[in-house]
mmCIF file of C-alpha atoms in Angstrom:
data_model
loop_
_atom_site.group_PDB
_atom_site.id
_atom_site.type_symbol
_atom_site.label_atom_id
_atom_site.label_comp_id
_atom_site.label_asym_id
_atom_site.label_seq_id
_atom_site.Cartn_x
_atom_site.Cartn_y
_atom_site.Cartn_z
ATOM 1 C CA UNK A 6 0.000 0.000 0.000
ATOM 2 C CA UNK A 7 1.147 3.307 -1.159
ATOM 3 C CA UNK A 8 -1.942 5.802 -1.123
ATOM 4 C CA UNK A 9 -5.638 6.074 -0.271
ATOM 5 C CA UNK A 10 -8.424 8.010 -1.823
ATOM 6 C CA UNK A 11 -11.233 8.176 1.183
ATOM 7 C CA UNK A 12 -13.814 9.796 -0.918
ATOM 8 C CA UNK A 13 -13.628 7.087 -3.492
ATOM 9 C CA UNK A 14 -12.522 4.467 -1.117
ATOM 10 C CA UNK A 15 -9.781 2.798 -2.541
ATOM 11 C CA UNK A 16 -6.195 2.464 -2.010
ATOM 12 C CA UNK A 17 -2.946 2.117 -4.050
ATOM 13 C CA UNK A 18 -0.723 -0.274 -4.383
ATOM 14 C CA UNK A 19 2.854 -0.289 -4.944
ATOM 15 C CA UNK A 20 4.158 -2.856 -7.983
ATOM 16 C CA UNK A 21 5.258 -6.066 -7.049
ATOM 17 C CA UNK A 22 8.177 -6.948 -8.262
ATOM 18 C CA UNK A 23 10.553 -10.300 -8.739
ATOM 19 C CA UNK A 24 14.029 -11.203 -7.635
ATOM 20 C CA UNK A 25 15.878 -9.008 -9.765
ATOM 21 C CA UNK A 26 13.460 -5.871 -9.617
ATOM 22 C CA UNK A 27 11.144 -7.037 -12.595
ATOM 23 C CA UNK A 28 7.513 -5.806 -12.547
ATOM 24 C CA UNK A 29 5.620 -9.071 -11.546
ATOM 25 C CA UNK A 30 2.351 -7.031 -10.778
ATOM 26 C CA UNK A 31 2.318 -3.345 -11.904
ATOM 27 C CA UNK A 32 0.912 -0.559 -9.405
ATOM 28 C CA UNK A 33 -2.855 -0.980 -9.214
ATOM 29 C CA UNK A 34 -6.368 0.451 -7.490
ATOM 30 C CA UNK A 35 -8.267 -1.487 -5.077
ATOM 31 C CA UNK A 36 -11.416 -0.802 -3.775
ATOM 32 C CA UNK A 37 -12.950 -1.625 0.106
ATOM 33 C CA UNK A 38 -15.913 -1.207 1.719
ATOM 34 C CA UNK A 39 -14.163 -1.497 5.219
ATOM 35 C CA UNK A 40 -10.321 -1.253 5.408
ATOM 36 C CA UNK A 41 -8.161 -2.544 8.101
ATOM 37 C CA UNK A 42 -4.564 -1.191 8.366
ATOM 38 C CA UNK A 43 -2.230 -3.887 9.510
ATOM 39 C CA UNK A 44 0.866 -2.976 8.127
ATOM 40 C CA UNK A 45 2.848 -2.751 11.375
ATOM 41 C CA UNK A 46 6.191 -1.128 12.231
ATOM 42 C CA UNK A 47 9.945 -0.545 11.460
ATOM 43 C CA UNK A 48 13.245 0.480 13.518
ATOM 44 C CA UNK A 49 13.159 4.240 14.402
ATOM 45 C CA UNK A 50 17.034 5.162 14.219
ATOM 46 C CA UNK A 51 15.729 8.559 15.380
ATOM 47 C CA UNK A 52 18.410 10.229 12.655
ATOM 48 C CA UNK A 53 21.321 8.608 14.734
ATOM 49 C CA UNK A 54 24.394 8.934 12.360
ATOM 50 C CA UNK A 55 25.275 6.031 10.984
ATOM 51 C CA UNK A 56 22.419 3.864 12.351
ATOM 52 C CA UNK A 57 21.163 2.998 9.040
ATOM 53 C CA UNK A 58 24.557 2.252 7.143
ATOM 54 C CA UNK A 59 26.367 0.282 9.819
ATOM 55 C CA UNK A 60 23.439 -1.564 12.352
ATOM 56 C CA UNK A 61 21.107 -4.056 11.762
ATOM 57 C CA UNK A 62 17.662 -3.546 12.144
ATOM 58 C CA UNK A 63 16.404 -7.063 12.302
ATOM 59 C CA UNK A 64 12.619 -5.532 10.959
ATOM 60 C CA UNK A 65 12.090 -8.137 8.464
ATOM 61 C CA UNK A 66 13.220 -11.792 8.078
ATOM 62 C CA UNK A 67 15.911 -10.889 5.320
ATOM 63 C CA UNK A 68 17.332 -8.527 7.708
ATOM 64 C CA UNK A 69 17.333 -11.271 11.291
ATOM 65 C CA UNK A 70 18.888 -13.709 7.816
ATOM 66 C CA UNK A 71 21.587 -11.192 7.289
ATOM 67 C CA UNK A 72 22.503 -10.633 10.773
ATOM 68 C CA UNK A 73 22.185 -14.461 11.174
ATOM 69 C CA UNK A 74 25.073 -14.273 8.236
ATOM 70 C CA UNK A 75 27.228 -12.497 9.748
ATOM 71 C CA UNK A 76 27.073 -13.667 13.037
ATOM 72 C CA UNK A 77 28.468 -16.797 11.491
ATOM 73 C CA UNK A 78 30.960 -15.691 9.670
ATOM 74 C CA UNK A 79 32.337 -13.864 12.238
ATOM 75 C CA UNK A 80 32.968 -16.614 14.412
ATOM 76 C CA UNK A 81 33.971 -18.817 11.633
ATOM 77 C CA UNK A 82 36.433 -16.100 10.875
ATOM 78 C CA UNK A 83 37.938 -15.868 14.177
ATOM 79 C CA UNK A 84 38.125 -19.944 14.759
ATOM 80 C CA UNK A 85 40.310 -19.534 11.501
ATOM 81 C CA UNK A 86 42.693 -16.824 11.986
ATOM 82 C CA UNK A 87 46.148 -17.524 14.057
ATOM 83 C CA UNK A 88 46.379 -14.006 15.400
ATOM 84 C CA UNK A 89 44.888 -13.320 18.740
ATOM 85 C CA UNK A 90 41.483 -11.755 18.694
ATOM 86 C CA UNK A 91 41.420 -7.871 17.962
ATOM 87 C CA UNK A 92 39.256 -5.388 20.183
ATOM 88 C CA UNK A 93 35.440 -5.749 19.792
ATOM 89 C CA UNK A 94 36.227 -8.518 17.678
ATOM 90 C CA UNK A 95 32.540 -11.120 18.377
ATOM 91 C CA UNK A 96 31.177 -8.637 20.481
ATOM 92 C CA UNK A 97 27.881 -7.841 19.880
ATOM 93 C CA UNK A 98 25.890 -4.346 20.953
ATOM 94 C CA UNK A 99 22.758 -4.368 21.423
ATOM 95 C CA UNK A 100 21.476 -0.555 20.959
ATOM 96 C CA UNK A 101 17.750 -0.900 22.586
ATOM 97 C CA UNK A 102 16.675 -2.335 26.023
ATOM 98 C CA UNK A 103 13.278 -2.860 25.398
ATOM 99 C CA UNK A 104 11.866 -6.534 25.209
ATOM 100 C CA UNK A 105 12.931 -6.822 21.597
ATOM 101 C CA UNK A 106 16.928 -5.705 22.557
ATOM 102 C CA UNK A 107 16.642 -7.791 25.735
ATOM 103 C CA UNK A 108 15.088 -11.003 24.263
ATOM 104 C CA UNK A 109 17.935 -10.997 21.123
ATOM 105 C CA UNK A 110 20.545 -10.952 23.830
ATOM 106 C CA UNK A 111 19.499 -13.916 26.296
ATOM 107 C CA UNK A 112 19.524 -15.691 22.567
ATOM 108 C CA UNK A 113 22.530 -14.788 21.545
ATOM 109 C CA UNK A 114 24.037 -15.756 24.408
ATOM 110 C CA UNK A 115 22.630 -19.332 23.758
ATOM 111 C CA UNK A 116 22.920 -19.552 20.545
ATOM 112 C CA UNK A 117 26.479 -18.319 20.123
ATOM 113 C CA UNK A 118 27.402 -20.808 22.195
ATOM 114 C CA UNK A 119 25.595 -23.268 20.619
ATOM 115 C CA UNK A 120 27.839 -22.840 17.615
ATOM 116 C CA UNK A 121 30.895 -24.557 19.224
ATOM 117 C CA UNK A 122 29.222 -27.858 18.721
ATOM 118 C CA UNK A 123 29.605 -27.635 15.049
ATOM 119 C CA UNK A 124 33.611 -27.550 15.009
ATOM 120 C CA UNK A 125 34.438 -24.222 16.192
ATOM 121 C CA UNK A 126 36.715 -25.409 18.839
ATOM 122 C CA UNK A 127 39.360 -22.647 18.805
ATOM 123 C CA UNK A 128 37.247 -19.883 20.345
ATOM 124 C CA UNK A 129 37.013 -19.941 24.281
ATOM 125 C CA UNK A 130 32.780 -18.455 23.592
ATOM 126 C CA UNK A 131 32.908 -17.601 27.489
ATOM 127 C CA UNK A 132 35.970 -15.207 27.038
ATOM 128 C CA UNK A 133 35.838 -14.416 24.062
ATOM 129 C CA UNK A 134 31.583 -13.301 23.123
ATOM 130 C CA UNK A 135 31.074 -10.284 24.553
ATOM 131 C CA UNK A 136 27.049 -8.983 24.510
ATOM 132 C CA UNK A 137 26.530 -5.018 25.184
ATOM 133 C CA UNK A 138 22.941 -3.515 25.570
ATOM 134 C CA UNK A 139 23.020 -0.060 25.402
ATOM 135 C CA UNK A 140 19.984 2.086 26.581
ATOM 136 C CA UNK A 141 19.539 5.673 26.807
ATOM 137 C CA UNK A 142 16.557 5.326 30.069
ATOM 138 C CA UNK A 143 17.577 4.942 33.022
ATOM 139 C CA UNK A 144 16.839 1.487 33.067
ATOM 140 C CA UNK A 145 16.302 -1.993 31.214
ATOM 141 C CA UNK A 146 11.846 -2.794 29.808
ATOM 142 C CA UNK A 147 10.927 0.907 30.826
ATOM 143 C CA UNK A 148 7.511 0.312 30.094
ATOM 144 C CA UNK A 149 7.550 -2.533 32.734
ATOM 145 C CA UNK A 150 7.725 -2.795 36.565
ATOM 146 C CA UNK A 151 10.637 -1.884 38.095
ATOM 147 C CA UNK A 152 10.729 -5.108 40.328
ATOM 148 C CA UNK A 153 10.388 -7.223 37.298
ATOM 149 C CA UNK A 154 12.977 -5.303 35.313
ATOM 150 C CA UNK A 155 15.597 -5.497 38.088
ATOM 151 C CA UNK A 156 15.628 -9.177 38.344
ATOM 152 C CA UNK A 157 15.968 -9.240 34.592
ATOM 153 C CA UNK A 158 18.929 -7.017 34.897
ATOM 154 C CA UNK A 159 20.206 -9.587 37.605
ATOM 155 C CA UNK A 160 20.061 -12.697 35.246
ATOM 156 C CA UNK A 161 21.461 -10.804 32.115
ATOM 157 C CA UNK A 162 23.985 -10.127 34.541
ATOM 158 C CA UNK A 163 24.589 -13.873 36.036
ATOM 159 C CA UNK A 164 24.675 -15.159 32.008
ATOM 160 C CA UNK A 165 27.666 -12.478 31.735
ATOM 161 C CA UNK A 166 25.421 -9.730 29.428
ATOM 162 C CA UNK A 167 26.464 -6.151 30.236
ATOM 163 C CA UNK A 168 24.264 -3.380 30.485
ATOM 164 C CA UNK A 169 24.772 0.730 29.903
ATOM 165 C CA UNK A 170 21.886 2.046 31.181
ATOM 166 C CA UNK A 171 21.847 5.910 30.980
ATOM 167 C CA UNK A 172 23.826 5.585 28.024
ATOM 168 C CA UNK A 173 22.665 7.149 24.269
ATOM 169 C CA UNK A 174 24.657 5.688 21.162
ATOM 170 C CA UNK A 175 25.140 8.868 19.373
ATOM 171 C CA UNK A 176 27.065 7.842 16.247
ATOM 172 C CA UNK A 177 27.123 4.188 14.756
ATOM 173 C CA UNK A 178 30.075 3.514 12.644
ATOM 174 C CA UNK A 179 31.637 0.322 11.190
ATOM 175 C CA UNK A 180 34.189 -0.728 14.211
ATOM 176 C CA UNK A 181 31.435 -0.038 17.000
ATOM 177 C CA UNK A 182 29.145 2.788 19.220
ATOM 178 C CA UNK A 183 29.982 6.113 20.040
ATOM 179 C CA UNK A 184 28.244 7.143 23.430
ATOM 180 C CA UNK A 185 27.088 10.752 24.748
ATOM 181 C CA UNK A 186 29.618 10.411 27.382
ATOM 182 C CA UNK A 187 32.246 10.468 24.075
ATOM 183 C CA UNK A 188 33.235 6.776 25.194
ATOM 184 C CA UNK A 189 33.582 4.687 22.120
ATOM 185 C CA UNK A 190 32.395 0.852 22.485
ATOM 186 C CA UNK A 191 34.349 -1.639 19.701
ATOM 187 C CA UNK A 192 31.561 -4.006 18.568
ATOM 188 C CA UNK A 193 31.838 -5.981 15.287
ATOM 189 C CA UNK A 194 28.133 -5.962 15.095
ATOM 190 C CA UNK A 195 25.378 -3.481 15.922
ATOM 191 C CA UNK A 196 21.989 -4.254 16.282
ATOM 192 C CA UNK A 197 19.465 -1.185 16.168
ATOM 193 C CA UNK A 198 16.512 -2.287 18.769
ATOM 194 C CA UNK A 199 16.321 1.239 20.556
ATOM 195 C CA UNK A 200 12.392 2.068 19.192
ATOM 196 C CA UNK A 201 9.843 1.562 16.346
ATOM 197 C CA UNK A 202 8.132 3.777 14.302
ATOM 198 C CA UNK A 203 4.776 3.281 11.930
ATOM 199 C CA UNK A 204 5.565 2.975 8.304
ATOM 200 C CA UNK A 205 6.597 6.523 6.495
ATOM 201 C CA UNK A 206 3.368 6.761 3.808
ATOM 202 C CA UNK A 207 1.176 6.808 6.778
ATOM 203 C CA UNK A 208 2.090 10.050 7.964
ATOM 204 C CA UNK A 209 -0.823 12.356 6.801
ATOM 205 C CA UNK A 210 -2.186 10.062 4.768
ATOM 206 C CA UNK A 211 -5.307 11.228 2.955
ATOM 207 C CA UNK A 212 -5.781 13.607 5.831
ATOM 208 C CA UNK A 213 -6.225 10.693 8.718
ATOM 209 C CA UNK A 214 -5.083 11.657 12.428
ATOM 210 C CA UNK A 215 -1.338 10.444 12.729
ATOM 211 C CA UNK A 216 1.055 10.718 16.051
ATOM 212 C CA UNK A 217 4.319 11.356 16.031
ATOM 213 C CA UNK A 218 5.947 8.163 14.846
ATOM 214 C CA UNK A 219 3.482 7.907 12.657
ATOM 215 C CA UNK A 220 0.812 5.423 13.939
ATOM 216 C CA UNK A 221 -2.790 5.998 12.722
ATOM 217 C CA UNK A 222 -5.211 7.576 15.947
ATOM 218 C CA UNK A 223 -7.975 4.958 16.534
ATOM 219 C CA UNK A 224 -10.746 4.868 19.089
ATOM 220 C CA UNK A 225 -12.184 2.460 21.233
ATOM 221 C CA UNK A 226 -13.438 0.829 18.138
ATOM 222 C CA UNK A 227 -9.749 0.533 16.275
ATOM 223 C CA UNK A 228 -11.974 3.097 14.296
ATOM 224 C CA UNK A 229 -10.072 5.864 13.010
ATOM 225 C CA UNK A 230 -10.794 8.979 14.299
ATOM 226 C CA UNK A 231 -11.802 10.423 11.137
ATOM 227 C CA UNK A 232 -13.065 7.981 8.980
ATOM 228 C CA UNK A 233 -15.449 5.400 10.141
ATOM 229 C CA UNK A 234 -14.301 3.062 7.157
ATOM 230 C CA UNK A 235 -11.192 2.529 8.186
ATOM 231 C CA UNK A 236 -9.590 0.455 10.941
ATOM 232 C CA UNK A 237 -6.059 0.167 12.684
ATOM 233 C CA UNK A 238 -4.622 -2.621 14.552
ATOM 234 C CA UNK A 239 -1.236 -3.763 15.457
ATOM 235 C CA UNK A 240 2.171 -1.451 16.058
ATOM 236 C CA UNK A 241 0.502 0.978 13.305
ATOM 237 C CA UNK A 242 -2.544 1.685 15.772
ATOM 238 C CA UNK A 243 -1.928 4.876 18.305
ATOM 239 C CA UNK A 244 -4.785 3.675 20.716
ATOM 240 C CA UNK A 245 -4.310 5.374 23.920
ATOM 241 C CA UNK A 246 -5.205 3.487 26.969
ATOM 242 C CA UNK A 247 -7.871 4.545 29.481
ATOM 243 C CA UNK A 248 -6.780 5.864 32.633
ATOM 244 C CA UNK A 249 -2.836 6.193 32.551
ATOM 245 C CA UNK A 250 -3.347 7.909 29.121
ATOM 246 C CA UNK A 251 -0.343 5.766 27.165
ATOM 247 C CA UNK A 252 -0.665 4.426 23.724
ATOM 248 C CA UNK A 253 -1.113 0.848 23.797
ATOM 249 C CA UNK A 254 2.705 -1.305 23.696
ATOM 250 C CA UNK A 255 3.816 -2.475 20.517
ATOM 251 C CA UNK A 256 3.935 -6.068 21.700
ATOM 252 C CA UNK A 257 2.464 -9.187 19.638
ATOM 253 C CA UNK A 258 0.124 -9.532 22.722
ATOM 254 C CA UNK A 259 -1.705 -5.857 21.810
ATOM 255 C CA UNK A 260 -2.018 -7.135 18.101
ATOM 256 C CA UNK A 261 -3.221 -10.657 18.919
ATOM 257 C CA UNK A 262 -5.835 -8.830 21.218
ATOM 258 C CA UNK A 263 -6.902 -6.655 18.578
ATOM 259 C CA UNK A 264 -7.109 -8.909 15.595
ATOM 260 C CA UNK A 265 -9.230 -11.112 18.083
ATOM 261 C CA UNK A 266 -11.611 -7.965 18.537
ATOM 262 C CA UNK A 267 -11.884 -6.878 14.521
ATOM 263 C CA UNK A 268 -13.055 -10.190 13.768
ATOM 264 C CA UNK A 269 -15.952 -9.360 15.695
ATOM 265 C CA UNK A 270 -15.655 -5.785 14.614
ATOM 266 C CA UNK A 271 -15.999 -7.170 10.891
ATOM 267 C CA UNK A 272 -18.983 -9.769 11.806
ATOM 268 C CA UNK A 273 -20.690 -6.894 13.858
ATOM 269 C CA UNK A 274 -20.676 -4.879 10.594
ATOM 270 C CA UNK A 275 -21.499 -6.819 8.391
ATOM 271 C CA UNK A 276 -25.010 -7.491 10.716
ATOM 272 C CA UNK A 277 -25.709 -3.840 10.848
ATOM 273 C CA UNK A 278 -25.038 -4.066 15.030
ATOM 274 C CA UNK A 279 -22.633 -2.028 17.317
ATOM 275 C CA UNK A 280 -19.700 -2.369 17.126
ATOM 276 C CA UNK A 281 -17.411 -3.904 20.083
ATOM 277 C CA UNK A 282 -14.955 -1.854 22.158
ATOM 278 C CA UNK A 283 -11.249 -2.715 22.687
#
């Protein structure tokens, strides 16, 4: 998706193209009598220089494939070599201590491991991995409780995963993270996990309510606040919750819950009834 016309109700949609950037399907209208907006998120570098050219998003499964590629060849690379290992060489930073950035590491930590099974028997993986997460708050799954998030922090800390907290990566460049502190962190790989942000095309889109990352404004109804037609769910929804006044989290949980609701939503419609709240 690419564009919307309200007034005519239909949206546009981008070409689709092959492997090697052939037209497959060539830009086309669709129609709708009700639209739902699904089209979820990406990683919100928030302009951070270098972010884009040098980490790795892991927003799609070509990018966690890529990163998977790497990852692999830099430990095959270092079983290999005779020299000892340089600085930052297999260290990993993590740039993001939300659930995604926290989650990657405890898996990384497994599954880096998990490679010396398969031959690589010249790295020491408990000297030598090293697994950074850097985050700007003041502490590790803001958006959690701080009881919960502390004895997080305690096992990342008992599996040997160091945490900056208080710490904003200000520059991203190919050996590793500059902080705001001007402390420079050597990492041969840089994962950006540090915030999303709703796809770019949504922003002002045919005139509909947008926030400032660019998720659609829906009401109790995943309604959008300006056109009854149309419905949000999932990380591009800005539904704010009742009572502490916060959108709703960007977790799989908040889109399972809502999909589970529009399929009533869409049934409820269809009847000519009201429609169910969220």
């Amino acid at each position: 998706m690419c564009g919307l016309n309200r007034d005519k109700r239909q949206i546009y949609v981008e070409a689709t193209l092959d492997d090697d950037g052939r037209p497959l399907v060539p830009r086309r209208v669709l129609g709708y009598d009700t639209l739902i907006i699904a089209v979820g998120s990406e990683g919100n570098d928030f302009g951070t220089p270098g972010a884009r050219e040098h980490a790795i998003a892991i927003d799609s499964a070509e990018e966690a494939a890529r990163f998977n590629r790497r990852m692999m060849s830099a430990c095959i690379r270092a079983n290999a070599q005779y020299e000892p290992l340089r600085t930052g060489q297999l260290h990993c930073a993590i740039v993001g201590a939300g659930a995604t950035g926290v989650e990657l590491a405890a898996e990384l930590h497994k599954t880096m491991r998990d490679l010396a099974a398969y031959g690589l028997d010249q790295i020491d993986f408990d000297k030598s991995i090293k697994l950074t997460i850097i985050e700007a708050g003041p502490r590790i799954l803001g958006p959690l409780p701080e009881q919960l998030a502390a004895s997080i922090q305690d096992m990342l800390s008992r599996l040997g995963i160091q945490v900056l907290a208080g710490q904003q990566a200000t520059e991203i460049t190919n050996e590793g993270v500059r902080l705001a502190s001007g402390e420079f962190l050597a990492a041969e790989m840089v994962v950006w996990a540090a915030g999303i942000k709703a796809p770019d095309f949504l922003k002002g889109l045919d005139g509909l309510e947008t926030d400032r990352i660019n998720r659609l404004v829906v009401r109790d109804t995943l309604q959008t606040t300006r056109d009854d037609n149309i419905f949000v769910i999932g990380d591009s929804a800005s539904y704010i919750l009742p009572g502490d006044g916060k959108p709703a989290p960007p977790r799989a949980q908040t889109a399972h819950q809502m999909a589970s609701l529009m399929a009533k939503s869409v049934r409820a419609r269809l009847n000519n009834k009201a429609l169910p709240t969220f």
